[in-house]
Coordinates of C-alpha atoms and ligand atoms in Angstrom, one line a residue:
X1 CA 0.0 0.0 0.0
X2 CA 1.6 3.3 -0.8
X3 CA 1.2 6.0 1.6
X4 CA -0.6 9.0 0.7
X5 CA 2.6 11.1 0.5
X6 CA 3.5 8.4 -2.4
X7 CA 0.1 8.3 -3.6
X8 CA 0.2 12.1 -3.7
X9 CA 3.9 11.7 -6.6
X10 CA 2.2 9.8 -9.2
X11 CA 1.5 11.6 -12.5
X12 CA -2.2 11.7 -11.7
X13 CA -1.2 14.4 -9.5
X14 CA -0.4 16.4 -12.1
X15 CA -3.7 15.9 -14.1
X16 CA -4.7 19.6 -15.5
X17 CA -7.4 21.3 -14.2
X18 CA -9.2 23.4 -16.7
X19 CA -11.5 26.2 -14.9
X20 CA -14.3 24.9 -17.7
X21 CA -14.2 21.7 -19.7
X22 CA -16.3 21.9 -22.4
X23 CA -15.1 19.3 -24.6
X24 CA -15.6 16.6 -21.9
X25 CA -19.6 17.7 -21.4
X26 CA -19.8 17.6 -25.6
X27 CA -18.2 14.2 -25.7
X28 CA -21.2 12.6 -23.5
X29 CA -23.8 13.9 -25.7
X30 CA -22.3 13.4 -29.1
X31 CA -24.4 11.2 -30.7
X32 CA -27.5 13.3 -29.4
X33 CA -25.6 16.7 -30.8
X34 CA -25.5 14.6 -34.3
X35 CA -28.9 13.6 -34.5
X36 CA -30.0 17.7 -34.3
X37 CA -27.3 18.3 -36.8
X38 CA -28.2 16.0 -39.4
X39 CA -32.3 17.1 -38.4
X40 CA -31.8 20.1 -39.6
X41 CA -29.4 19.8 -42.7
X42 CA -32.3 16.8 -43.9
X43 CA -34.9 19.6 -43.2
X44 CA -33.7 23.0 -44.5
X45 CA -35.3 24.9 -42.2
X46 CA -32.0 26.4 -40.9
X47 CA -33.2 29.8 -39.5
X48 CA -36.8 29.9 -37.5
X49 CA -36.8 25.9 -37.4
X50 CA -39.4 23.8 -35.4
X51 CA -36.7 23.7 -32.6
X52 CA -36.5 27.2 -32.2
X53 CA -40.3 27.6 -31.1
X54 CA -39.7 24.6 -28.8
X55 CA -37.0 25.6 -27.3
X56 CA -38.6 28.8 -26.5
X57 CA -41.5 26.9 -25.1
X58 CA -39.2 24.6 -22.6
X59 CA -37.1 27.3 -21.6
X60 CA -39.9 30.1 -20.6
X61 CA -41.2 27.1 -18.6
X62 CA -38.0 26.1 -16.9
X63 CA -37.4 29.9 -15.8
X64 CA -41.6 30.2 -15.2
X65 CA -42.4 32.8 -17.6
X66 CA -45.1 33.1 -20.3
X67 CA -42.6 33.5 -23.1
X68 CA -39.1 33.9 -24.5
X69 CA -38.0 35.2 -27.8
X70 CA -34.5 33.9 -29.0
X71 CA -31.7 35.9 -30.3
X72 CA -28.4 35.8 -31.4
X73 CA -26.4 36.5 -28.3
X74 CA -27.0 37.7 -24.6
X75 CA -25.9 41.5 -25.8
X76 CA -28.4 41.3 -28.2
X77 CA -30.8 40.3 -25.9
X78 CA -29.9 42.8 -23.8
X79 CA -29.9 45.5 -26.8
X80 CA -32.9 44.6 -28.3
X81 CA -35.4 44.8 -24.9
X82 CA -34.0 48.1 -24.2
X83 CA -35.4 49.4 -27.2
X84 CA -38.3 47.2 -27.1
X85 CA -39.2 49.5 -24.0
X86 CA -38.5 52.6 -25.6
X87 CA -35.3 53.4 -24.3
X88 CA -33.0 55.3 -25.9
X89 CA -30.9 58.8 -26.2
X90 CA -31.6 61.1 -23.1
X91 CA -32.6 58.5 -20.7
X92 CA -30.1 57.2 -17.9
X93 CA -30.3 53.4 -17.0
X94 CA -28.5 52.0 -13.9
X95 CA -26.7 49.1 -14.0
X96 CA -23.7 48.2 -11.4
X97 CA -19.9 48.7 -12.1
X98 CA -19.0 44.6 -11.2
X99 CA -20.0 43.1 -14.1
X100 CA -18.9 41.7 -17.6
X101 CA -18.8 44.6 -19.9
X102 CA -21.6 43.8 -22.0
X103 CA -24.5 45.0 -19.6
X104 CA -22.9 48.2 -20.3
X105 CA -22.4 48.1 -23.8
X106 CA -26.5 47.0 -24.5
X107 CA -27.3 50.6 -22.7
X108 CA -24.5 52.4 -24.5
X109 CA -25.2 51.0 -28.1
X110 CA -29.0 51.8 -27.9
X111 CA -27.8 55.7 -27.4
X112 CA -28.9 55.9 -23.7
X113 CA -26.3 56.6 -20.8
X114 CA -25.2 53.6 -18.2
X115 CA -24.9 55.0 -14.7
X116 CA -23.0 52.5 -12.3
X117 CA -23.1 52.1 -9.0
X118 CA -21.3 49.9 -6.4
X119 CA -21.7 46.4 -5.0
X120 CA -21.9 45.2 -1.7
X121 CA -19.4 43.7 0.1
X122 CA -21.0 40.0 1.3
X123 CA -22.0 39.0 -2.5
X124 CA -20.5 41.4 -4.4
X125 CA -24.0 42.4 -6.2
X126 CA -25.9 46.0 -7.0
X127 CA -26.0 47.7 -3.6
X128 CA -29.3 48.7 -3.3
X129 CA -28.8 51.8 -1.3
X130 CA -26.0 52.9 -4.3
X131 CA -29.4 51.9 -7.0
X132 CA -31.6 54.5 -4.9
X133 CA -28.9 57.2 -4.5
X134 CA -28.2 56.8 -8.1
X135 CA -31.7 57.9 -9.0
X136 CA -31.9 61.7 -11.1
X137 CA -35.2 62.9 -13.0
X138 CA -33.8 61.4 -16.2
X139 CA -33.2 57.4 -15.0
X140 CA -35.5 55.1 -16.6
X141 CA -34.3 51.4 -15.5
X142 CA -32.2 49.6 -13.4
X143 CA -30.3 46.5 -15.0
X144 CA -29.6 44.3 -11.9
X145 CA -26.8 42.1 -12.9
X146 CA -27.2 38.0 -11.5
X147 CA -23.6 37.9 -11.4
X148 CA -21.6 34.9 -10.5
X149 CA -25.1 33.0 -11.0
X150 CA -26.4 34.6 -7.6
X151 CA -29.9 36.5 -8.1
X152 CA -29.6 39.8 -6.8
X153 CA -31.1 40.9 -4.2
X154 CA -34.0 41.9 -5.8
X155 CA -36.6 42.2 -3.4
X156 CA -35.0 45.5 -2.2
X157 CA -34.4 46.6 -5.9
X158 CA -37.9 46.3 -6.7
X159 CA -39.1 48.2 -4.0
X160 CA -36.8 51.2 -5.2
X161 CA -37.6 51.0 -8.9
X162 CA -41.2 50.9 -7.9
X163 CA -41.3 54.2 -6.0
X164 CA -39.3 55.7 -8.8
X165 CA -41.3 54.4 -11.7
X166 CA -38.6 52.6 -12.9
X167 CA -38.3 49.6 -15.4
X168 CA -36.5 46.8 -14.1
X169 CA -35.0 44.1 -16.8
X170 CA -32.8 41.4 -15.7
X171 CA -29.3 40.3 -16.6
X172 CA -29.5 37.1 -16.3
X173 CA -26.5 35.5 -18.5
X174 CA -25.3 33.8 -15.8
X175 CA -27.8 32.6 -14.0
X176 CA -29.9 30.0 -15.6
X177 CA -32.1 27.7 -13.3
X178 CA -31.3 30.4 -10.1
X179 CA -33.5 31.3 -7.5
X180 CA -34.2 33.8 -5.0
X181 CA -37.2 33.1 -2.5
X182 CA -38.3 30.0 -5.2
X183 CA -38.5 32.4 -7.5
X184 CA -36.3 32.7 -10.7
X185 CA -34.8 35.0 -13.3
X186 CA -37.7 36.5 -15.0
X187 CA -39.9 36.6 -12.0
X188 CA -39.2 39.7 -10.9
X189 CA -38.2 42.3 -13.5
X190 CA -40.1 43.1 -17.1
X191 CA -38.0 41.0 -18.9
X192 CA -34.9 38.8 -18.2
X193 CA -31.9 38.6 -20.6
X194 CA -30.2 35.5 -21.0
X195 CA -27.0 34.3 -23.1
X196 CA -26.0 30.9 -24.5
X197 CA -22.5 31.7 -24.9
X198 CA -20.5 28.0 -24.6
X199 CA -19.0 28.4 -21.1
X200 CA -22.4 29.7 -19.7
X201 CA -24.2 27.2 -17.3
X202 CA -26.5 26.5 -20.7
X203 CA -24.2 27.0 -23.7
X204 CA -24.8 26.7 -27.6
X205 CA -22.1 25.3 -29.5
X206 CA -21.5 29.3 -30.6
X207 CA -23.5 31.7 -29.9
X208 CA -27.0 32.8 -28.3
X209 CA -29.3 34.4 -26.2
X210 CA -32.5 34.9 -25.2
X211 CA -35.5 37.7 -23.9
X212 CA -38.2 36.1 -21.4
X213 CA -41.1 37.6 -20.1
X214 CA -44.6 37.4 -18.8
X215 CA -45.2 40.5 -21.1
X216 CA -46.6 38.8 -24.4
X217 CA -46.7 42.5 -26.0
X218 CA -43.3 43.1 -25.3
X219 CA -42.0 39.9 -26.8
X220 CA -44.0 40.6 -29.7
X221 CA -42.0 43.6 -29.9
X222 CA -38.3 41.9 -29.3
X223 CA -39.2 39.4 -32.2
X224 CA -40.0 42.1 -34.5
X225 CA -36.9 44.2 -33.7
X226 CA -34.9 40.8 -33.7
X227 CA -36.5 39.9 -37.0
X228 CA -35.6 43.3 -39.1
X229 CA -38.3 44.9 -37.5
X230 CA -40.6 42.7 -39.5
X231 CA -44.9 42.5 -39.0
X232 CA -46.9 38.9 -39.2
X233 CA -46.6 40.2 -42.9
X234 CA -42.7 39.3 -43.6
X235 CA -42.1 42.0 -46.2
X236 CA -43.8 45.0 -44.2
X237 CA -41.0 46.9 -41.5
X238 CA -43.0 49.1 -39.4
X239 CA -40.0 49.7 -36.6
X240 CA -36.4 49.4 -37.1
X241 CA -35.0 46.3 -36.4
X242 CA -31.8 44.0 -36.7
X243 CA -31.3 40.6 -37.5
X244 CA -30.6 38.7 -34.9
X245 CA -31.9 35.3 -34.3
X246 CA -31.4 31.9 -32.8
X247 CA -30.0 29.2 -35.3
X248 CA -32.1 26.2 -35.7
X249 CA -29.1 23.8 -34.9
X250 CA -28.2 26.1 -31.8
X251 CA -31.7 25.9 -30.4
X252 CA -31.9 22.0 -31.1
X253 CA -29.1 21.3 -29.1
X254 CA -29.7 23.6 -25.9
X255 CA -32.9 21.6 -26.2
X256 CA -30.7 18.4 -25.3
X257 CA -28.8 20.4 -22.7
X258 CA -31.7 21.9 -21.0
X259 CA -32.7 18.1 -20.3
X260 CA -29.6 17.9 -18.1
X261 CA -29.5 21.8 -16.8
X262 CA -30.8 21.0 -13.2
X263 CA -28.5 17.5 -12.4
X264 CA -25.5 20.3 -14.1
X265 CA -26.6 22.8 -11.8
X266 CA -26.6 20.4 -9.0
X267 CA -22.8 19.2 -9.7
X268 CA -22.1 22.6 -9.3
X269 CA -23.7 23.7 -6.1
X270 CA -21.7 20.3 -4.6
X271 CA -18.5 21.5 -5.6
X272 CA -19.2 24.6 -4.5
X273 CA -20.2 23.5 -0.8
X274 CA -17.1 21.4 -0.8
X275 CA -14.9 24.0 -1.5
X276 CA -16.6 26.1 0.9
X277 CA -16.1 23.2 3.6
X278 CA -12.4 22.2 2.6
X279 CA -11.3 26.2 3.1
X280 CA -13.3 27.1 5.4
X281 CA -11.2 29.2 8.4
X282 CA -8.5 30.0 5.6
X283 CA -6.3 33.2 6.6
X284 CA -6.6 35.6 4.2
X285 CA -9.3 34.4 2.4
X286 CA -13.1 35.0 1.8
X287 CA -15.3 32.9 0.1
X288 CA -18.6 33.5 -1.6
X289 CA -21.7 33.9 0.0
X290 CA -25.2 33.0 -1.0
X291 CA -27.9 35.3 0.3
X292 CA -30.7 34.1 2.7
X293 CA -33.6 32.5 0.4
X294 CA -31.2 32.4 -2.3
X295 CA -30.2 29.2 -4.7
X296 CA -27.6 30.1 -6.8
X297 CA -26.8 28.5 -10.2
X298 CA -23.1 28.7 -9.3
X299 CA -21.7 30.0 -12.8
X300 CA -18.4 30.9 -11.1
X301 CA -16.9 30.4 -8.0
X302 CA -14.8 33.2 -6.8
X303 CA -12.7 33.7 -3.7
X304 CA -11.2 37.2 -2.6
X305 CA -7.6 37.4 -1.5
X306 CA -4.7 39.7 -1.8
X307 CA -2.3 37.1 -2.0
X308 CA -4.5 36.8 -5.6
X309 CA -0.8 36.8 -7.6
X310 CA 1.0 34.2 -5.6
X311 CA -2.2 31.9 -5.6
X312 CA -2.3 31.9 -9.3
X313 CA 1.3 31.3 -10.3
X314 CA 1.1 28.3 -7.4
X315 CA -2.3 27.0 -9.1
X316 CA -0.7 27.3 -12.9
X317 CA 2.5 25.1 -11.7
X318 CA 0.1 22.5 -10.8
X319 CA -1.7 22.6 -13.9
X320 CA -4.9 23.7 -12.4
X321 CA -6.4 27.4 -14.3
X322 CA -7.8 30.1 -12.7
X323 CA -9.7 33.5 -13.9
X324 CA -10.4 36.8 -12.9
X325 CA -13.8 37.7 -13.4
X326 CA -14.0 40.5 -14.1
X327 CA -10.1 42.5 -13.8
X328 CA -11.4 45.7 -14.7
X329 CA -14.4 47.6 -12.9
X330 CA -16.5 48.8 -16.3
X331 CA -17.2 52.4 -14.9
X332 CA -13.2 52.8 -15.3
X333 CA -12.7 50.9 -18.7
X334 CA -11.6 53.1 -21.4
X335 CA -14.9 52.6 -23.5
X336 CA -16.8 54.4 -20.4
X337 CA -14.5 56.8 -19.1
X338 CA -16.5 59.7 -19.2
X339 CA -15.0 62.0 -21.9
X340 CA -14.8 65.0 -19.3
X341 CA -15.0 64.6 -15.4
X342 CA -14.4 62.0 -13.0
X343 CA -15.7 58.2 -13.4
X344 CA -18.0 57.1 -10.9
X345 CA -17.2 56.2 -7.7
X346 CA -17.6 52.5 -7.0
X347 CA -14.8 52.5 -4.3
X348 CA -16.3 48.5 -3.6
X349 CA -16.3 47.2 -6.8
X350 CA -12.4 48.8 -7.1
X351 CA -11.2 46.3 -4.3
X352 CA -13.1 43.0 -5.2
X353 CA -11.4 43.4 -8.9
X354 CA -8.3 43.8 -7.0
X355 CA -8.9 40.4 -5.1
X356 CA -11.2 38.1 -6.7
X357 CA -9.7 34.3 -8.3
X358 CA -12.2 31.9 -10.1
X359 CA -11.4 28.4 -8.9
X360 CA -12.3 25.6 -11.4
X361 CA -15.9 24.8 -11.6
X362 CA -18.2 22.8 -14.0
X363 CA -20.3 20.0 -14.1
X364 CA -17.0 17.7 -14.7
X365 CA -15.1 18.9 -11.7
X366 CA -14.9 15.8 -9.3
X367 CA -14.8 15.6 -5.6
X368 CA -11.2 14.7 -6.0
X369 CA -10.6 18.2 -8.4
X370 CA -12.0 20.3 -5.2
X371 CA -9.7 18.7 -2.6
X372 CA -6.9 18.8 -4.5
X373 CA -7.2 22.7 -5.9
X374 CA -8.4 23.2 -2.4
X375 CA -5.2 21.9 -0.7
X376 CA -2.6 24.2 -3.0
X377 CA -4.8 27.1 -2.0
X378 CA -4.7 25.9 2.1
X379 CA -0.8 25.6 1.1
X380 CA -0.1 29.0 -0.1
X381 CA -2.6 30.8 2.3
X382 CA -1.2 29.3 5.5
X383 CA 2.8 30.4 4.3
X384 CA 3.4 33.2 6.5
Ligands
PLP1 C1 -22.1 36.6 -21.0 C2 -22.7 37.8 -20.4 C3 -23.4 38.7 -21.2 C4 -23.4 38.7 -22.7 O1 -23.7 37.6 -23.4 P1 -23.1 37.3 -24.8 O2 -24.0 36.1 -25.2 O3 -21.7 36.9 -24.7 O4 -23.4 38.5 -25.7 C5 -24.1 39.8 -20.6 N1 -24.0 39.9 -19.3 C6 -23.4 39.1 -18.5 C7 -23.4 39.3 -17.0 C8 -22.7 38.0 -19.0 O5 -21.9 37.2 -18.2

């Protein structure tokens, strides 16, 4: 018998640890992946395919919505509900600074103005008391960001926007299948945005997103816009629109992963509760937190440290990858720098870029992954 010292030399020790595998996940549903594929070549019907519709159909019933209109990407998404609801140059919409920059850039390219505010501390989501100080005559939403796949804390939010007469949509590209109080993405704003980029917890094989809502009007409205602005009559473009649509092959497969969202989502929350339990009492380190009532969908799991550097380069050398996400606070990126004056002050958000580390986490990280990354991280933390 080899003692675990000798057990912990052999090459399997040095296994690599990618921070998401996506070609394992493919490889167990190849055969399912092939049968869409050669569906839709047999068909034709490419674009606006029977899987499309269906896909909308299961999806809007997995988050608990009326509806859902696909598009091409989560940006899109994003983009198209904005000006769905009207919103456009002159009006202010509030989204938070800790985020990936696209939130941002969906306000920005519709011509209206992104005003960020901070996160809190605990989950590193909108501050709710930064939203309501954020408020001026000319705000006309509030973009709450799920971030991390945590739902944010939106019972608070709601109250705000309500008083304010604000429009609340969700940005919910990473948080598929979360839930705050039993209640999911979609629930509680207008509409809720949702990408299918590949290393999201429901990814295409490319690219995709999708608007959900309870409103049937206003998906009526992001399908037009989506569709070149087009009426029931194809030819006839009332509104301005853009082409950006689901693929039919795209749809057909999330339809297979959808199947196995939940069990995914499950993996995920494991890990995450066994990485909370192996570094647990860690100096110099804080894990993530999930908010009373809430069940998140576990996208990413970050840690905070300042010994971030240190923990990396020890992680690379044992082949396990890390991320940052996200490095850069988007009120201080150069695309949103305002032109004259200072950027917004989002002294909260400054510090958790400064810290945060994504540990490896996906549906085929084992128990074994989580005890190992977790033990170089113990390692490095307890050097003094
Ligand atoms: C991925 C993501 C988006 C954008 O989605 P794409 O499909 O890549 O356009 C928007 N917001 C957040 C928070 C995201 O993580």
């Amino acid at each position: 018998m080899p003692s675990p010292e000798a057990a912990v030399q052999t090459p399997a020790r040095a296994k690599a640890i990618p921070l998401v595998n996506l070609v394992a996940l493919h490889a167990r549903h190849a055969a399912e992946i092939a049968e869409v594929v050669d569906r839709v070549v047999k068909t034709g019907a490419f674009v606006n395919g029977p899987d499309c519709a269906a896909f909308e159909r299961e999806f809007a019933a997995y988050q608990g919505v009326r509806g859902a209109v696909g598009c091409a990407n989560g940006t899109d998404a994003l983009q198209i509900t904005l000006r769905a609801l009207g919103l456009g140059p002159g009006d202010e919409v509030i989204t938070v600074a800790n985020s990936f920059v696209a939130t941002a850039e969906a306000i920005a390219l519709v011509g209206a103005t992104p005003v960020f505010v901070d996160a809190t501390e605990d989950t590193s989501l909108m501050d709710p008391l930064a939203f309501a100080a954020a408020i001026t005559p000319r705000t006309r939403a509030v973009i709450p960001v799920h971030l991390y796949g945590q739902i944010a804390p939106m019972g608070e939010i709601l109250a705000i926007a309500k008083a304010a007469g604000l429009l609340v949509i969700e940005d919910a590209a990473q948080a598929h299948g979360a839930s705050l109080n039993g209640r999911k993405a979609g629930a509680f704003g207008v509409a809720a945005c949702f990408s299918f980029y590949p290393g999201k917890n429901l990814g295409a094989l490319g690219d995709g997103g999708m608007v959900i809502s309870d409103d049937e009007a206003l998906l009526t409205r992001v399908r037009s816009i989506a569709n070149h602005g087009a009426s029931a009559d194809r030819y006839r473009n009332e509104i301005l629109g853009t082409n950006s649509r689901l693929d039919t092959i795209q749809a057909g497969v999330l339809r297979i992963k959808l199947r196995e969202l939940d069990s995914w989502n499950r993996i995920r929350r494991e890990r995450a509760l066994l990485y909370c339990e192996e570094l647990r009492g860690c100096p110099g380190l804080s894990l993530p937190l999930e908010a009373k009532g809430s069940v998140s969908a576990w996208h990413l799991f970050v840690i905070r440290t300042d010994k971030r550097k240190e923990l990396m380069s020890a992680l690379a050398e044992e082949g396990i990858a890390t991320g940052i996400h996200y490095p850069v606070p988007v009120h201080l990126q150069g695309a949103f720098a305002p032109k004259n004056g200072k950027p917004a002050s989002a002294p909260v958000t400054e510090r958790i870029c400064d810290q945060i580390l994504s540990l490896p986490l996906c549906p085929e990280v084992t128990e074994e992954d989580v005890v190992r990354i977790a033990s170089v991280v113990r390692k490095v933390m307890e050097q003094r």
